[in-house]
GROMACS .gro file of C-alpha atoms in nm:
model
  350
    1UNK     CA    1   0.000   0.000   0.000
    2UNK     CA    2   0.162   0.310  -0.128
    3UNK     CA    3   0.081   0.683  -0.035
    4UNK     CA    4   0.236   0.980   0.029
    5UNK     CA    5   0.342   0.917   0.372
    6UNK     CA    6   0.489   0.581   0.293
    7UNK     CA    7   0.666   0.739  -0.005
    8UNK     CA    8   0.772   1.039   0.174
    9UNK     CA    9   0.959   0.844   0.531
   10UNK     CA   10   1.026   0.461   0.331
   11UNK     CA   11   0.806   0.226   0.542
   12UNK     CA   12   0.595  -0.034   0.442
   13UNK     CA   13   0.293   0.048   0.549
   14UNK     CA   14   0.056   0.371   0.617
   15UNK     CA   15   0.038   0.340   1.016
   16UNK     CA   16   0.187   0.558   1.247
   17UNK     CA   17   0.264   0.478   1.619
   18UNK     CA   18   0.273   0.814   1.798
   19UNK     CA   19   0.526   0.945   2.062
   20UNK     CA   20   0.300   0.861   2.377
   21UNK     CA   21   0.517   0.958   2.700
   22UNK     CA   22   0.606   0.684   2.936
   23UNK     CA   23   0.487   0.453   2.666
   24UNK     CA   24   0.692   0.442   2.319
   25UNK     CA   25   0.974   0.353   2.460
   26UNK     CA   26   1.256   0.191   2.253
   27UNK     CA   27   1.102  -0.185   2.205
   28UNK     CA   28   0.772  -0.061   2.103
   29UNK     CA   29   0.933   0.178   1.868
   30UNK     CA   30   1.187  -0.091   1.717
   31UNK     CA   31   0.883  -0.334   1.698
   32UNK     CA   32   0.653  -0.116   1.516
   33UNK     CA   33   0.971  -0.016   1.247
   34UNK     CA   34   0.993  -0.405   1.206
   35UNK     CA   35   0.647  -0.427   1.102
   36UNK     CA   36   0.628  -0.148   0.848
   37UNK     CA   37   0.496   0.097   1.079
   38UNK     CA   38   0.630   0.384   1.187
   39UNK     CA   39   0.713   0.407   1.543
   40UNK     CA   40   0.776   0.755   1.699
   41UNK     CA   41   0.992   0.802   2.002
   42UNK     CA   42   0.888   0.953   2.313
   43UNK     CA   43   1.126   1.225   2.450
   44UNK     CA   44   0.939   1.469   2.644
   45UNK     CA   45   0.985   1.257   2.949
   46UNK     CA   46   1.325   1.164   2.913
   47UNK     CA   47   1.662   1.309   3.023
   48UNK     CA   48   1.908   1.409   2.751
   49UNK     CA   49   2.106   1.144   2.810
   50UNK     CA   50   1.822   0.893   2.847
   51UNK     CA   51   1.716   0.998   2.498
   52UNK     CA   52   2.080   0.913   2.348
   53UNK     CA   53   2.030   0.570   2.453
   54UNK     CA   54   1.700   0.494   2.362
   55UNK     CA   55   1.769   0.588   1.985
   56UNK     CA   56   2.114   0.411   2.012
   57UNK     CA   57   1.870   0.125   2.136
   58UNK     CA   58   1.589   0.148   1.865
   59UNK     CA   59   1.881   0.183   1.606
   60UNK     CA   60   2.035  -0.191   1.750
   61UNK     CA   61   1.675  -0.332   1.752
   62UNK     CA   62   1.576  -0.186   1.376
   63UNK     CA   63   1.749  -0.050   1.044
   64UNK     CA   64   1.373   0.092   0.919
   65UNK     CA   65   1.315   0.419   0.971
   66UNK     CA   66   1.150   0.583   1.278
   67UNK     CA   67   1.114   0.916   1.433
   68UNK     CA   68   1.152   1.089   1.758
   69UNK     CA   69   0.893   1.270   1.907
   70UNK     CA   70   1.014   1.665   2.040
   71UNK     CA   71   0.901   1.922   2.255
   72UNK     CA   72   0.924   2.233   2.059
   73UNK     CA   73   0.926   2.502   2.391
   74UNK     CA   74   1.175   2.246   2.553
   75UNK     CA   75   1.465   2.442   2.706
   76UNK     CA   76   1.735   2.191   2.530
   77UNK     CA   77   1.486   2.212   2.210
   78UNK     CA   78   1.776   2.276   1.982
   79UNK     CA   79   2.052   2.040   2.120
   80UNK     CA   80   1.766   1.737   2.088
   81UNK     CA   81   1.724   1.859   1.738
   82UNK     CA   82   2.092   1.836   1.691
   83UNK     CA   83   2.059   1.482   1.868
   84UNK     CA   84   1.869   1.386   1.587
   85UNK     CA   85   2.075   1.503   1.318
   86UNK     CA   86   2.363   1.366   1.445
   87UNK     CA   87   2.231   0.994   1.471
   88UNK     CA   88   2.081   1.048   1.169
   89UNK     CA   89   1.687   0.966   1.263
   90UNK     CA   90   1.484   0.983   0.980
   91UNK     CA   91   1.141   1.190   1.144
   92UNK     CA   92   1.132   1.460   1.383
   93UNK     CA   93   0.785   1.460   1.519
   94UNK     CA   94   0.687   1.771   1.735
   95UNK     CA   95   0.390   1.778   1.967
   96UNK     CA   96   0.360   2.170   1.933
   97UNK     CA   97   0.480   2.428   1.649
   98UNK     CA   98   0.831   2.387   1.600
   99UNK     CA   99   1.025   2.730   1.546
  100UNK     CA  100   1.126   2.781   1.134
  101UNK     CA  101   1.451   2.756   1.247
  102UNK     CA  102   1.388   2.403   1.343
  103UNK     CA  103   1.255   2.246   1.062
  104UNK     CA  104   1.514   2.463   0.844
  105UNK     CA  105   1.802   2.232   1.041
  106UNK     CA  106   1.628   1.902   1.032
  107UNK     CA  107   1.565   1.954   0.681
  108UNK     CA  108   1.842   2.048   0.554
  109UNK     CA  109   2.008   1.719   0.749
  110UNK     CA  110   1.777   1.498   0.567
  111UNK     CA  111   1.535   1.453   0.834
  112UNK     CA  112   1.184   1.462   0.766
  113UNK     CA  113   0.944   1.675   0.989
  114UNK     CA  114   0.616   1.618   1.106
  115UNK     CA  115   0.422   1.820   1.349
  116UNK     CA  116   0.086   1.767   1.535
  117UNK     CA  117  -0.153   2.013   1.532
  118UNK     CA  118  -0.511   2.050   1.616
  119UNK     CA  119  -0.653   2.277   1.342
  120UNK     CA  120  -0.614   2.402   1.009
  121UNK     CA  121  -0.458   2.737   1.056
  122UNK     CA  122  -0.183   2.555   1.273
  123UNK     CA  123  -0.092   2.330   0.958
  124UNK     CA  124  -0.113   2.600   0.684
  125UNK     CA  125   0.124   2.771   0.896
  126UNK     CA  126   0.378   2.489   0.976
  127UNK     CA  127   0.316   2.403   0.594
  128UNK     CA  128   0.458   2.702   0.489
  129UNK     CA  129   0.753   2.693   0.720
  130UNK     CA  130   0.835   2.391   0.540
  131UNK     CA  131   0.743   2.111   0.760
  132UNK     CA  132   0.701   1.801   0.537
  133UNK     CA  133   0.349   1.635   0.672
  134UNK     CA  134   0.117   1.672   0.955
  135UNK     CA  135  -0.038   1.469   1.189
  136UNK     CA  136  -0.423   1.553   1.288
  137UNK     CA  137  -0.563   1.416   1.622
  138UNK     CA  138  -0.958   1.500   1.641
  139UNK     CA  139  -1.135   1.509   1.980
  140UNK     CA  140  -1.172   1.154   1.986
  141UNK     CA  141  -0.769   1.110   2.065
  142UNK     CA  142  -0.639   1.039   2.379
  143UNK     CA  143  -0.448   1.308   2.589
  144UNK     CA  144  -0.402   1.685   2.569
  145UNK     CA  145  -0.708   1.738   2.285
  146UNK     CA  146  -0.955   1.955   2.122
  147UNK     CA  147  -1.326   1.967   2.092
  148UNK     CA  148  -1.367   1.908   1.708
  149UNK     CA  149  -1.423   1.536   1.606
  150UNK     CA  150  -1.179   1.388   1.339
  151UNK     CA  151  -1.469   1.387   1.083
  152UNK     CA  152  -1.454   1.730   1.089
  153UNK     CA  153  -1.099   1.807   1.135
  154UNK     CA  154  -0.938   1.627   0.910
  155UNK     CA  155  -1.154   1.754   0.562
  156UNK     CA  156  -1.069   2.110   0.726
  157UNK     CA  157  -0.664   2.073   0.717
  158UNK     CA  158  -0.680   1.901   0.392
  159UNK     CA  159  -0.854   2.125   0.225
  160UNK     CA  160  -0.600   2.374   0.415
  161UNK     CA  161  -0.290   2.210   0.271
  162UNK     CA  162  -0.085   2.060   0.066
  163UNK     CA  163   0.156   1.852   0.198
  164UNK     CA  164   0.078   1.486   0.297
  165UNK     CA  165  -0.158   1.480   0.597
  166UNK     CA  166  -0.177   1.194   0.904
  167UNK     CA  167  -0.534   1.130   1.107
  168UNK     CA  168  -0.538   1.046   1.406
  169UNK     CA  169  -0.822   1.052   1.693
  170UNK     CA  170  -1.018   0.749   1.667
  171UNK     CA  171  -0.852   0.496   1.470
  172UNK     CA  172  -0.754   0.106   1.552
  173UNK     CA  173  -0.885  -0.082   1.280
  174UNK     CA  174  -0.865  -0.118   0.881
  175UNK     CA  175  -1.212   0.020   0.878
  176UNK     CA  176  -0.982   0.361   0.992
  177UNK     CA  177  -0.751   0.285   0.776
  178UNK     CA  178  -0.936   0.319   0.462
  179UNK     CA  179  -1.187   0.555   0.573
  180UNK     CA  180  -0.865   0.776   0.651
  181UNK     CA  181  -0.736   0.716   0.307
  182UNK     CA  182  -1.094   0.779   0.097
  183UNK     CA  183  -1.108   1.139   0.303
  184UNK     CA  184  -0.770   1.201   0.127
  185UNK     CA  185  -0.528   1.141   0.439
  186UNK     CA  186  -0.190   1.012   0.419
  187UNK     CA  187  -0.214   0.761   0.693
  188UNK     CA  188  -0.350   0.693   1.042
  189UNK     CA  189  -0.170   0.748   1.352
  190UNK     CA  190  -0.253   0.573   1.639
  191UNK     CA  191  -0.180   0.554   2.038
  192UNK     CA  192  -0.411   0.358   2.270
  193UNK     CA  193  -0.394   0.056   1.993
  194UNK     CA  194  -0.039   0.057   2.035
  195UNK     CA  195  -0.041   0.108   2.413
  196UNK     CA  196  -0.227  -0.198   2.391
  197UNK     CA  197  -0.005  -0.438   2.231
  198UNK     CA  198   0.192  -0.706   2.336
  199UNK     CA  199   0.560  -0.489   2.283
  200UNK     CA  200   0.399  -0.220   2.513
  201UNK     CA  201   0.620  -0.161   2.831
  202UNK     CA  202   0.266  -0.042   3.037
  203UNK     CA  203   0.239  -0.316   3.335
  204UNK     CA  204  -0.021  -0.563   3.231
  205UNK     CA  205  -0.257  -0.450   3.542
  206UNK     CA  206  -0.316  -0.132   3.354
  207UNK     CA  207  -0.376  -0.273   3.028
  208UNK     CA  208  -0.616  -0.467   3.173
  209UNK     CA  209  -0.785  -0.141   3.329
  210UNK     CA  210  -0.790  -0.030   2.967
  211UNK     CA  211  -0.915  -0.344   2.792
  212UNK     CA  212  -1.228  -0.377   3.101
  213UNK     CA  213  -1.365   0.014   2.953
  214UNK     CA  214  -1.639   0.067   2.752
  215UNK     CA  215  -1.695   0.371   2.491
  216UNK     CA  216  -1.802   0.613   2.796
  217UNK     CA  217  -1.506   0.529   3.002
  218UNK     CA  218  -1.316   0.805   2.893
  219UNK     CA  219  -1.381   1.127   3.038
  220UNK     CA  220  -1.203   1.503   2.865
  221UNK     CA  221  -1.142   1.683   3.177
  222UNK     CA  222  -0.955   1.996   3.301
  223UNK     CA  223  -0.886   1.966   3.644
  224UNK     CA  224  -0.528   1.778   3.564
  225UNK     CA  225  -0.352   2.078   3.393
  226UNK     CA  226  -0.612   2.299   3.313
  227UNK     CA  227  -0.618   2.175   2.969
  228UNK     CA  228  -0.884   1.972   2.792
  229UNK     CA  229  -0.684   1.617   2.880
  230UNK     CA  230  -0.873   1.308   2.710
  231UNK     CA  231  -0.806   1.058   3.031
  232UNK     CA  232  -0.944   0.725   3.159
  233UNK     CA  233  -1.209   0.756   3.433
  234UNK     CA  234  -1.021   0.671   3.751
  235UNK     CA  235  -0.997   0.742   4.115
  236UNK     CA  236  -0.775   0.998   4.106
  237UNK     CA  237  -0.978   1.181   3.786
  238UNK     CA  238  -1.320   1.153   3.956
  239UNK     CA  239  -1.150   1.312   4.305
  240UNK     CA  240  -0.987   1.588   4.106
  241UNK     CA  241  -1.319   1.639   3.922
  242UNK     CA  242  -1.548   1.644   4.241
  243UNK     CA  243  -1.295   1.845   4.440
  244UNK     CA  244  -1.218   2.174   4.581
  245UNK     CA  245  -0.919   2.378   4.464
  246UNK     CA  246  -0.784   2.324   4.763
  247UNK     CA  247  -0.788   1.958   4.742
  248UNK     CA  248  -0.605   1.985   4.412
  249UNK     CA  249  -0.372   2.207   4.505
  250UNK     CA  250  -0.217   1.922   4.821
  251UNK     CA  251  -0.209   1.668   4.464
  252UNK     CA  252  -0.062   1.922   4.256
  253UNK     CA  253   0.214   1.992   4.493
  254UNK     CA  254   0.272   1.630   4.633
  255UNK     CA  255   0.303   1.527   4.277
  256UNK     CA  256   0.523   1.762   4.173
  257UNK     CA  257   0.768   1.645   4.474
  258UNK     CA  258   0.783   1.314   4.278
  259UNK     CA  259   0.838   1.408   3.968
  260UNK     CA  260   1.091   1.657   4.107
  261UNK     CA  261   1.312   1.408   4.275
  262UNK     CA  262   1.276   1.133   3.944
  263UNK     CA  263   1.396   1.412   3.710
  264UNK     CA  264   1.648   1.620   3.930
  265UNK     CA  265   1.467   1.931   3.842
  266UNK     CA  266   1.475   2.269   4.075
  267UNK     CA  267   1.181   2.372   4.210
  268UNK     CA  268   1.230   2.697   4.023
  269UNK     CA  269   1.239   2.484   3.724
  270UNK     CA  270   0.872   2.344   3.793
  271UNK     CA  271   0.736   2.677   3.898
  272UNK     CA  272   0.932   2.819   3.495
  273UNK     CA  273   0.712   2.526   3.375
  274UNK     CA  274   0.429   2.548   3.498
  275UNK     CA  275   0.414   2.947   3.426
  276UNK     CA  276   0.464   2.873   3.075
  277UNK     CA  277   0.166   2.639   3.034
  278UNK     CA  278   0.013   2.922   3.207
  279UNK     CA  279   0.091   3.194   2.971
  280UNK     CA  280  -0.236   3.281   2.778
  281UNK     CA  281  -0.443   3.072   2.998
  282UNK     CA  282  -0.718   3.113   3.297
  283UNK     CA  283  -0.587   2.888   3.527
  284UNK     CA  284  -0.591   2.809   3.887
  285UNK     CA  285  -0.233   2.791   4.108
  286UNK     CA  286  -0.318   2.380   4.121
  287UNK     CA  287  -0.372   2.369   3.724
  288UNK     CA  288  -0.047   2.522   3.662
  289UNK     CA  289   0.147   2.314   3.939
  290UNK     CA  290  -0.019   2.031   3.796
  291UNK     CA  291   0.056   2.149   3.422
  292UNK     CA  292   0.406   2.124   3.524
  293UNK     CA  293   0.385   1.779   3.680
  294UNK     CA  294   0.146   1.555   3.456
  295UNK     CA  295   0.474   1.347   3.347
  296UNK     CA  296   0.466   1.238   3.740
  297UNK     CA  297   0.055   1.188   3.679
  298UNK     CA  298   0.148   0.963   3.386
  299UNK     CA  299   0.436   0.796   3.500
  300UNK     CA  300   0.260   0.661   3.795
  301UNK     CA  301  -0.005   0.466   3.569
  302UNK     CA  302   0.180   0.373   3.301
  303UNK     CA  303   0.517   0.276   3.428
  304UNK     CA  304   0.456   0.250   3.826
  305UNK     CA  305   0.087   0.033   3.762
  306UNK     CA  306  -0.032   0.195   4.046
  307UNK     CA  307  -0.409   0.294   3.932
  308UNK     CA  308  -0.464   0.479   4.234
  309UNK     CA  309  -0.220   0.805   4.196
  310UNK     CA  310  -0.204   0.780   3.815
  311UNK     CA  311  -0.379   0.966   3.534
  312UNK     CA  312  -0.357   0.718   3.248
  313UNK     CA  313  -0.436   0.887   2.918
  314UNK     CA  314  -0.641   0.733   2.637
  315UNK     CA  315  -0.844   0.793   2.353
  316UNK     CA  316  -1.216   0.695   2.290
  317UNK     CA  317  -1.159   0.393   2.131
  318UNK     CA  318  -1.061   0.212   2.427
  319UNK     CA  319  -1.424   0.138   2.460
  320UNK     CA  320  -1.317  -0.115   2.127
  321UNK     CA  321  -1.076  -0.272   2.217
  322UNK     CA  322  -1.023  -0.617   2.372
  323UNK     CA  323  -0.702  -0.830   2.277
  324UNK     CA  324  -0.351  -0.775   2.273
  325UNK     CA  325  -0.145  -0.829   1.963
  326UNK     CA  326   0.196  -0.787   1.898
  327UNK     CA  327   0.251  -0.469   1.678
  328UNK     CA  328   0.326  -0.676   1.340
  329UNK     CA  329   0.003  -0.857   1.413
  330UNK     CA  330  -0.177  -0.557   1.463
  331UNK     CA  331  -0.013  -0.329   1.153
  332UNK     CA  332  -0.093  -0.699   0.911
  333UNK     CA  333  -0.470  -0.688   1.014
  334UNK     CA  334  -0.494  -0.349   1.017
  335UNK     CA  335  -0.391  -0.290   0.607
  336UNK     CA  336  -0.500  -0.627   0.536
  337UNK     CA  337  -0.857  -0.526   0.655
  338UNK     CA  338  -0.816  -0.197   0.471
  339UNK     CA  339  -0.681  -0.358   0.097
  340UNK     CA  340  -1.038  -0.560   0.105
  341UNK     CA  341  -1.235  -0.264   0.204
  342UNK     CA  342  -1.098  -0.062  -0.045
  343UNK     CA  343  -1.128  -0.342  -0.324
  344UNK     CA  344  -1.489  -0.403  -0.262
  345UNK     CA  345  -1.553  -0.045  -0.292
  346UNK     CA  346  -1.396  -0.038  -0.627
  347UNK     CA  347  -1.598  -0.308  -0.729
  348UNK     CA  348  -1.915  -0.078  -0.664
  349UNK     CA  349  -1.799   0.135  -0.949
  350UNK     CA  350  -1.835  -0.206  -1.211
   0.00000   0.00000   0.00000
């Protein structure tokens, strides 16, 4: 299956495994390369140096291409970039606006980049700092997210653009797949079907908590960071959402201990952090200390298991999901599901 996103990186197949935090981690990234895919490194929780070796790791499990997910408003924004140039990865995938300058670098190295963005003006004006493809996510996708289902969303930014464009928000199946492709899309791009595969480092307790939700058990909420935050429904959620600010404030701050002592961080970084989520926005002292400490949130559900403290993020499609297969198994079924679609559509035209 050939399209401009396959064309334009050199995998096999149109499916893109995005740069979940805590969760694509070097073995699901080198397992999704194997299988065609394109797997997408997460680096916005991981030291500099912890970055180094999971792409020296991916690079010993995998020769296909993959990418590494960036930060854009990072403070070491430009030596990761470098990072990348350096070991030669072939995607730079940035989960906000990456400065011209940027793309101009990664370009220029050979690298191809592809932002995410959550509306059309965002990709005409990444498009025409020369980013190479977007990625989509409608409000269907798990984790920081908008209000405007993929339906809608995706028709608006390619009828905004020209360059290749990825969906994501809602996909796990070939159904997706070629329902993605017939609107004109690139690809799919997908992250709570790859969280829950087999290669997926999340403790199986959690992925069980996943697999036992139904389409409601998902819940878009603001009380985490003061950001629409597409989340499972869990203890801590349902506290934070039935609580004072007061209440949120003693998790904000107790959180933010954790994640300060994992990470090594001041607490004059956190407070630089968590002003900077701030900046533009109406929100409370406990939305911006919590802003600045989601990783911890995250961290404690997806790596720690402990479904108690953690905010586990996920997309709607949860609710449709009920196995485990290893990412090649997944990736197979997936296109293999979307070549028959696709041919018994074309036979409607006979």
């Amino acid at each position: 299956m050939r399209t401009a996103l396959t064309e334009l990186v050199g995998v096999k197949h149109p499916v893109v495994q995005t740069g979940m935090g805590w969760v694509a981690g070097p073995r699901l990234v080198g397992a999704t390369a194997e299988a065609g895919g394109l797997g997408i490194l997460a680096s916005a929780t991981m030291t500099f140096d912890e970055l180094v070796a999971a792409i020296d790791e991916v690079q010993a499990r995998t020769s296909a291409p993959f990418g590494v997910n960036l930060r854009a408003d990072a403070a070491d924004a430009s030596t990761r970039v470098q990072l990348l140039i350096d070991k030669g990865v072939k995607v730079a995938s940035f989960a906000l606006a990456p400065k011209q300058e940027f793309i101009e670098r990664l370009k220029a190295a050979g690298s191809v980049v592809i932002p995410s963005v959550g509306a059309a003006k965002h990709a005409r004006k990444v498009a025409q700092w020369g980013a190479d493809a977007v990625i989509v996510q409608g409000g269907e996708g798990g984790g920081h997210t908008g209000g405007v289902a993929t339906t809608l969303l995706l028709p608006s930014v390619l009828d905004a653009v020209d360059i290749p464009v990825i969906a994501a928000g809602g996909f796990f199946d070939g159904r997706g797949l070629a329902a993605a492709l017939a609107y004109g899309a690139a690809g799919v791009a997908m992250g709570t079907r790859f969280l829950l595969t087999r290669e997926s480092t999340v403790p199986d307790e959690v992925k069980r908590l996943y697999l036992e939700r139904d389409l409601n058990g998902t819940v878009v909420t603001t009380r985490v960071d003061g950001m629409p935050h597409r989340v499972l429904r869990t203890e801590l959620v349902e506290h934070l959402e039935g609580s004072s600010r007061a209440v949120g404030l003693y998790h904000a701050v107790r959180n933010a201990g954790r994640f300060k002592r994992l990470t090594g961080l001041r607490w004059s970084d956190l407070l630089r952090e968590g002003l900077a989520t701030k900046h533009g926005k109406e929100q409370t002292w406990a939305q911006m200390v919590m802003a600045a400490n989601t990783p911890m949130l995250l961290r404690a559900g997806l790596v720690e298991g402990d479904r108690s403290a953690g905010v586990l993020a996920s997309g709607q499609v949860v609710g449709m999901l009920s196995d485990l297969p290893s990412c090649r198994e997944l990736i197979e079924a997936i296109v293999a599901e979307a070549e028959a679609i696709i041919g018994k559509l074309a036979s409607v035209l006979d």
